[in-house]
Amino acid sequence: MYVIEDWELRDDELQLRWLMRNLVKSIALLATLIGSTAFAATMPGDALICKAGAPGAHTPQDRDLVADYVLTAFGQIDAKIPSLSPSEANWLKMEYDDQLAANGGRWNERSLAATGSLEYAKKAAKDQTQGIIATAGAIKDYKLDTGLEVDAWAKLDAMIIDVHYAQNIVKLKDAGLLAESDLPRPSQYFQQNMTLFGQCILRDVIANIR
């Protein structure tokens, strides 16, 4: 939301300031997103998508390469996210699971507060990372028919672009549990970077499945 800081300015001057501020933000975001595609160009599968002039994944072999990239990139995250200790798991159960159960599956103050904890971020991020890995592994290991393969890639895409997943990953990075080098895209604008990556999967992978 734009807040007027100087009431003495004319409307056209205020509008110009607003446009300039947002232009600077847009340029910074674009530069980050463009840079992010080069940041992760480490494997053949990644070179097939999300790059200027990338050919896309047109064959099952191409899609296996992309799946390999996902397995490596998110496997690196999974290896670094610590599992909850018994005391952490017990606290999260009492503050989140038990509170939801006692309230008929509805949020209350304690369960909602628990979602902001580092314990919750660890568990949620690890569970979803392992879901991404399992789905990418199934795509590669089981030769799915066209309909099932589209469904599997769509499921994978939905997990990658999930806003809450990005928020939990950034929280772990800010807490020092993940390093910048552990992430498949830069942590700055990580949510937008994951959305961009998901769009690449949709355009360069899913759209080419025949």
mmCIF file of C-alpha atoms in Angstrom:
data_model
loop_
_atom_site.group_PDB
_atom_site.id
_atom_site.type_symbol
_atom_site.label_atom_id
_atom_site.label_comp_id
_atom_site.label_asym_id
_atom_site.label_seq_id
_atom_site.Cartn_x
_atom_site.Cartn_y
_atom_site.Cartn_z
ATOM 1 C CA MET A 1 0.000 0.000 0.000
ATOM 2 C CA TYR A 2 1.370 3.413 -0.953
ATOM 3 C CA VAL A 3 1.502 5.922 1.879
ATOM 4 C CA ILE A 4 1.578 9.632 1.053
ATOM 5 C CA GLU A 5 4.554 11.095 2.882
ATOM 6 C CA ASP A 6 4.326 14.757 1.825
ATOM 7 C CA TRP A 7 0.863 16.237 1.672
ATOM 8 C CA GLU A 8 2.216 19.400 0.063
ATOM 9 C CA LEU A 9 3.046 17.616 -3.174
ATOM 10 C CA ARG A 10 0.656 17.915 -6.102
ATOM 11 C CA ASP A 11 -1.200 14.832 -7.311
ATOM 12 C CA ASP A 12 0.968 14.522 -10.426
ATOM 13 C CA GLU A 13 4.159 14.696 -8.357
ATOM 14 C CA LEU A 14 2.833 12.037 -5.983
ATOM 15 C CA GLN A 15 1.945 9.796 -8.894
ATOM 16 C CA LEU A 16 5.407 10.251 -10.425
ATOM 17 C CA ARG A 17 7.073 9.323 -7.130
ATOM 18 C CA TRP A 18 4.880 6.238 -6.832
ATOM 19 C CA LEU A 19 5.658 5.162 -10.400
ATOM 20 C CA MET A 20 9.407 5.679 -9.951
ATOM 21 C CA ARG A 21 9.510 3.679 -6.716
ATOM 22 C CA ASN A 22 7.634 0.790 -8.268
ATOM 23 C CA LEU A 23 9.771 0.944 -11.402
ATOM 24 C CA VAL A 24 12.909 0.571 -9.297
ATOM 25 C CA LYS A 25 11.361 -2.370 -7.431
ATOM 26 C CA SER A 26 10.306 -4.015 -10.704
ATOM 27 C CA ILE A 27 13.769 -3.616 -12.229
ATOM 28 C CA ALA A 28 15.389 -5.107 -9.111
ATOM 29 C CA LEU A 29 12.986 -8.056 -9.153
ATOM 30 C CA LEU A 30 13.522 -8.667 -12.875
ATOM 31 C CA ALA A 31 17.294 -8.584 -12.437
ATOM 32 C CA THR A 32 17.056 -11.085 -9.600
ATOM 33 C CA LEU A 33 14.834 -13.456 -11.567
ATOM 34 C CA ILE A 34 17.053 -13.255 -14.633
ATOM 35 C CA GLY A 35 20.115 -13.847 -12.491
ATOM 36 C CA SER A 36 18.462 -16.772 -10.777
ATOM 37 C CA THR A 37 18.276 -18.771 -14.000
ATOM 38 C CA ALA A 38 22.036 -18.552 -14.395
ATOM 39 C CA PHE A 39 22.593 -19.288 -10.689
ATOM 40 C CA ALA A 40 21.259 -22.831 -10.970
ATOM 41 C CA ALA A 41 22.649 -23.796 -14.390
ATOM 42 C CA THR A 42 24.598 -26.720 -12.982
ATOM 43 C CA MET A 43 23.045 -29.794 -14.592
ATOM 44 C CA PRO A 44 21.877 -30.829 -18.076
ATOM 45 C CA GLY A 45 18.239 -31.035 -17.006
ATOM 46 C CA ASP A 46 18.258 -27.461 -15.784
ATOM 47 C CA ALA A 47 19.677 -26.274 -19.120
ATOM 48 C CA LEU A 48 16.591 -27.632 -20.914
ATOM 49 C CA ILE A 49 14.255 -25.186 -19.159
ATOM 50 C CA CYS A 50 14.242 -21.642 -17.736
ATOM 51 C CA LYS A 51 17.019 -20.368 -19.985
ATOM 52 C CA ALA A 52 16.897 -17.975 -22.902
ATOM 53 C CA GLY A 53 16.567 -20.174 -25.966
ATOM 54 C CA ALA A 54 16.135 -23.342 -23.889
ATOM 55 C CA PRO A 55 14.820 -26.129 -26.132
ATOM 56 C CA GLY A 56 12.374 -27.551 -23.600
ATOM 57 C CA ALA A 57 11.932 -31.171 -22.546
ATOM 58 C CA HIS A 58 10.349 -32.864 -25.558
ATOM 59 C CA THR A 59 11.236 -36.509 -24.988
ATOM 60 C CA PRO A 60 10.996 -38.911 -22.029
ATOM 61 C CA GLN A 61 14.797 -38.799 -21.866
ATOM 62 C CA ASP A 62 14.700 -34.988 -21.615
ATOM 63 C CA ARG A 63 12.133 -35.175 -18.849
ATOM 64 C CA ASP A 64 14.281 -37.701 -16.989
ATOM 65 C CA LEU A 65 17.096 -35.125 -17.034
ATOM 66 C CA VAL A 66 14.795 -32.478 -15.569
ATOM 67 C CA ALA A 67 13.627 -34.956 -12.926
ATOM 68 C CA ASP A 68 17.285 -35.693 -12.134
ATOM 69 C CA TYR A 69 17.881 -31.974 -11.624
ATOM 70 C CA VAL A 70 14.892 -31.734 -9.259
ATOM 71 C CA LEU A 71 16.088 -34.806 -7.335
ATOM 72 C CA THR A 72 19.582 -33.341 -6.908
ATOM 73 C CA ALA A 73 18.501 -29.766 -6.122
ATOM 74 C CA PHE A 74 15.838 -30.676 -3.573
ATOM 75 C CA GLY A 75 17.800 -33.650 -2.254
ATOM 76 C CA GLN A 76 20.444 -31.146 -1.213
ATOM 77 C CA ILE A 77 17.820 -29.192 0.730
ATOM 78 C CA ASP A 78 16.442 -32.350 2.361
ATOM 79 C CA ALA A 79 19.903 -33.396 3.515
ATOM 80 C CA LYS A 80 20.401 -30.085 5.320
ATOM 81 C CA ILE A 81 17.003 -29.697 7.052
ATOM 82 C CA PRO A 82 17.354 -31.303 10.489
ATOM 83 C CA SER A 83 14.665 -33.628 11.734
ATOM 84 C CA LEU A 84 12.801 -32.526 14.840
ATOM 85 C CA SER A 85 14.202 -33.729 18.140
ATOM 86 C CA PRO A 86 11.793 -35.749 20.326
ATOM 87 C CA SER A 87 11.159 -32.688 22.516
ATOM 88 C CA GLU A 88 10.537 -30.463 19.481
ATOM 89 C CA ALA A 89 8.185 -33.020 17.944
ATOM 90 C CA ASN A 90 6.273 -33.338 21.222
ATOM 91 C CA TRP A 91 5.951 -29.543 21.577
ATOM 92 C CA LEU A 92 4.682 -29.192 18.003
ATOM 93 C CA LYS A 93 2.172 -31.993 18.531
ATOM 94 C CA MET A 94 0.778 -30.298 21.647
ATOM 95 C CA GLU A 95 0.720 -26.808 20.165
ATOM 96 C CA TYR A 96 -0.442 -27.677 16.654
ATOM 97 C CA ASP A 97 -1.910 -31.153 16.129
ATOM 98 C CA ASP A 98 -3.588 -31.465 19.531
ATOM 99 C CA GLN A 99 -4.950 -27.921 19.378
ATOM 100 C CA LEU A 100 -6.509 -28.533 15.969
ATOM 101 C CA ALA A 101 -7.974 -31.839 17.109
ATOM 102 C CA ALA A 102 -9.438 -30.290 20.257
ATOM 103 C CA ASN A 103 -10.980 -27.481 18.229
ATOM 104 C CA GLY A 104 -12.698 -29.691 15.652
ATOM 105 C CA GLY A 105 -10.004 -29.186 13.033
ATOM 106 C CA ARG A 106 -10.340 -25.409 13.231
ATOM 107 C CA TRP A 107 -7.595 -22.935 13.999
ATOM 108 C CA ASN A 108 -7.246 -21.399 17.423
ATOM 109 C CA GLU A 109 -4.705 -18.938 18.789
ATOM 110 C CA ARG A 110 -2.180 -21.577 19.843
ATOM 111 C CA SER A 111 -2.268 -23.667 16.657
ATOM 112 C CA LEU A 112 -1.983 -20.554 14.508
ATOM 113 C CA ALA A 113 0.940 -19.260 16.570
ATOM 114 C CA ALA A 114 2.682 -22.621 16.200
ATOM 115 C CA THR A 115 2.792 -22.212 12.398
ATOM 116 C CA GLY A 116 5.197 -19.307 12.925
ATOM 117 C CA SER A 117 7.663 -21.421 14.875
ATOM 118 C CA LEU A 118 10.978 -22.767 13.628
ATOM 119 C CA GLU A 119 9.819 -26.260 14.643
ATOM 120 C CA TYR A 120 6.844 -26.009 12.319
ATOM 121 C CA ALA A 121 9.030 -24.662 9.491
ATOM 122 C CA LYS A 122 11.435 -27.591 9.870
ATOM 123 C CA LYS A 123 8.703 -30.224 9.758
ATOM 124 C CA ALA A 124 6.629 -28.621 7.003
ATOM 125 C CA ALA A 125 9.631 -27.883 4.794
ATOM 126 C CA LYS A 126 11.115 -31.349 5.244
ATOM 127 C CA ASP A 127 7.793 -33.103 4.580
ATOM 128 C CA GLN A 128 7.187 -31.096 1.414
ATOM 129 C CA THR A 129 10.772 -31.433 0.195
ATOM 130 C CA GLN A 130 10.496 -35.190 0.571
ATOM 131 C CA GLY A 131 7.181 -35.086 -1.301
ATOM 132 C CA ILE A 132 8.904 -33.265 -4.166
ATOM 133 C CA ILE A 133 11.697 -35.842 -4.184
ATOM 134 C CA ALA A 134 9.277 -38.788 -4.097
ATOM 135 C CA THR A 135 7.235 -37.396 -6.993
ATOM 136 C CA ALA A 136 10.285 -36.623 -9.134
ATOM 137 C CA GLY A 137 11.605 -40.114 -8.379
ATOM 138 C CA ALA A 138 8.312 -41.705 -9.427
ATOM 139 C CA ILE A 139 8.376 -39.776 -12.706
ATOM 140 C CA LYS A 140 11.864 -41.048 -13.451
ATOM 141 C CA ASP A 141 11.637 -44.592 -12.109
ATOM 142 C CA TYR A 142 8.164 -45.586 -13.249
ATOM 143 C CA LYS A 143 7.453 -45.197 -16.937
ATOM 144 C CA LEU A 144 4.063 -43.550 -16.618
ATOM 145 C CA ASP A 145 1.523 -43.306 -19.384
ATOM 146 C CA THR A 146 0.796 -39.814 -20.721
ATOM 147 C CA GLY A 147 -2.108 -38.988 -18.410
ATOM 148 C CA LEU A 148 -0.356 -40.175 -15.256
ATOM 149 C CA GLU A 149 2.856 -38.394 -16.206
ATOM 150 C CA VAL A 150 1.018 -35.096 -16.712
ATOM 151 C CA ASP A 151 -0.661 -35.556 -13.321
ATOM 152 C CA ALA A 152 2.672 -36.307 -11.639
ATOM 153 C CA TRP A 153 4.407 -33.265 -13.115
ATOM 154 C CA ALA A 154 1.416 -31.086 -12.186
ATOM 155 C CA LYS A 155 1.595 -32.371 -8.596
ATOM 156 C CA LEU A 156 5.330 -31.682 -8.531
ATOM 157 C CA ASP A 157 4.777 -28.198 -9.921
ATOM 158 C CA ALA A 158 2.137 -27.385 -7.290
ATOM 159 C CA MET A 159 4.481 -28.378 -4.460
ATOM 160 C CA ILE A 160 7.367 -26.332 -5.852
ATOM 161 C CA ILE A 161 5.362 -23.110 -6.242
ATOM 162 C CA ASP A 162 3.540 -23.389 -2.901
ATOM 163 C CA VAL A 163 3.833 -20.042 -1.095
ATOM 164 C CA HIS A 164 4.039 -21.622 2.366
ATOM 165 C CA TYR A 165 6.857 -23.904 1.230
ATOM 166 C CA ALA A 166 8.900 -20.921 0.065
ATOM 167 C CA GLN A 167 8.239 -19.080 3.321
ATOM 168 C CA ASN A 168 9.396 -22.048 5.404
ATOM 169 C CA ILE A 169 12.549 -22.534 3.329
ATOM 170 C CA VAL A 170 13.476 -18.849 3.711
ATOM 171 C CA LYS A 171 12.819 -19.053 7.468
ATOM 172 C CA LEU A 172 15.250 -21.971 7.723
ATOM 173 C CA LYS A 173 17.817 -20.097 5.657
ATOM 174 C CA ASP A 174 17.475 -17.001 7.844
ATOM 175 C CA ALA A 175 17.897 -19.207 10.931
ATOM 176 C CA GLY A 176 21.179 -20.556 9.541
ATOM 177 C CA LEU A 177 19.890 -24.087 8.974
ATOM 178 C CA LEU A 178 20.193 -23.738 5.195
ATOM 179 C CA ALA A 179 22.944 -21.926 3.321
ATOM 180 C CA GLU A 180 22.403 -19.853 0.198
ATOM 181 C CA SER A 181 24.312 -22.491 -1.759
ATOM 182 C CA ASP A 182 21.841 -25.161 -0.635
ATOM 183 C CA LEU A 183 18.940 -23.541 -2.502
ATOM 184 C CA PRO A 184 18.047 -24.173 -6.166
ATOM 185 C CA ARG A 185 17.314 -20.454 -6.606
ATOM 186 C CA PRO A 186 18.480 -17.348 -4.676
ATOM 187 C CA SER A 187 16.760 -16.733 -1.347
ATOM 188 C CA GLN A 188 16.003 -13.127 -2.252
ATOM 189 C CA TYR A 189 12.523 -13.193 -3.815
ATOM 190 C CA PHE A 190 12.605 -16.966 -3.278
ATOM 191 C CA GLN A 191 8.846 -17.313 -3.628
ATOM 192 C CA GLN A 192 8.885 -15.486 -6.966
ATOM 193 C CA ASN A 193 11.869 -17.546 -8.091
ATOM 194 C CA MET A 194 10.059 -20.782 -7.285
ATOM 195 C CA THR A 195 6.978 -19.524 -9.128
ATOM 196 C CA LEU A 196 9.163 -18.784 -12.153
ATOM 197 C CA PHE A 197 10.675 -22.268 -11.940
ATOM 198 C CA GLY A 198 7.189 -23.760 -11.758
ATOM 199 C CA GLN A 199 6.128 -21.775 -14.812
ATOM 200 C CA CYS A 200 9.125 -23.190 -16.668
ATOM 201 C CA ILE A 201 8.046 -26.727 -15.762
ATOM 202 C CA LEU A 202 4.543 -25.983 -17.009
ATOM 203 C CA ARG A 203 5.732 -24.433 -20.267
ATOM 204 C CA ASP A 204 8.830 -26.488 -21.053
ATOM 205 C CA VAL A 205 7.920 -29.875 -19.604
ATOM 206 C CA ILE A 206 4.183 -30.438 -19.119
ATOM 207 C CA ALA A 207 3.202 -28.706 -22.374
ATOM 208 C CA ASN A 208 5.532 -31.027 -24.303
ATOM 209 C CA ILE A 209 4.206 -34.330 -22.967
ATOM 210 C CA ARG A 210 2.489 -36.201 -25.793
#
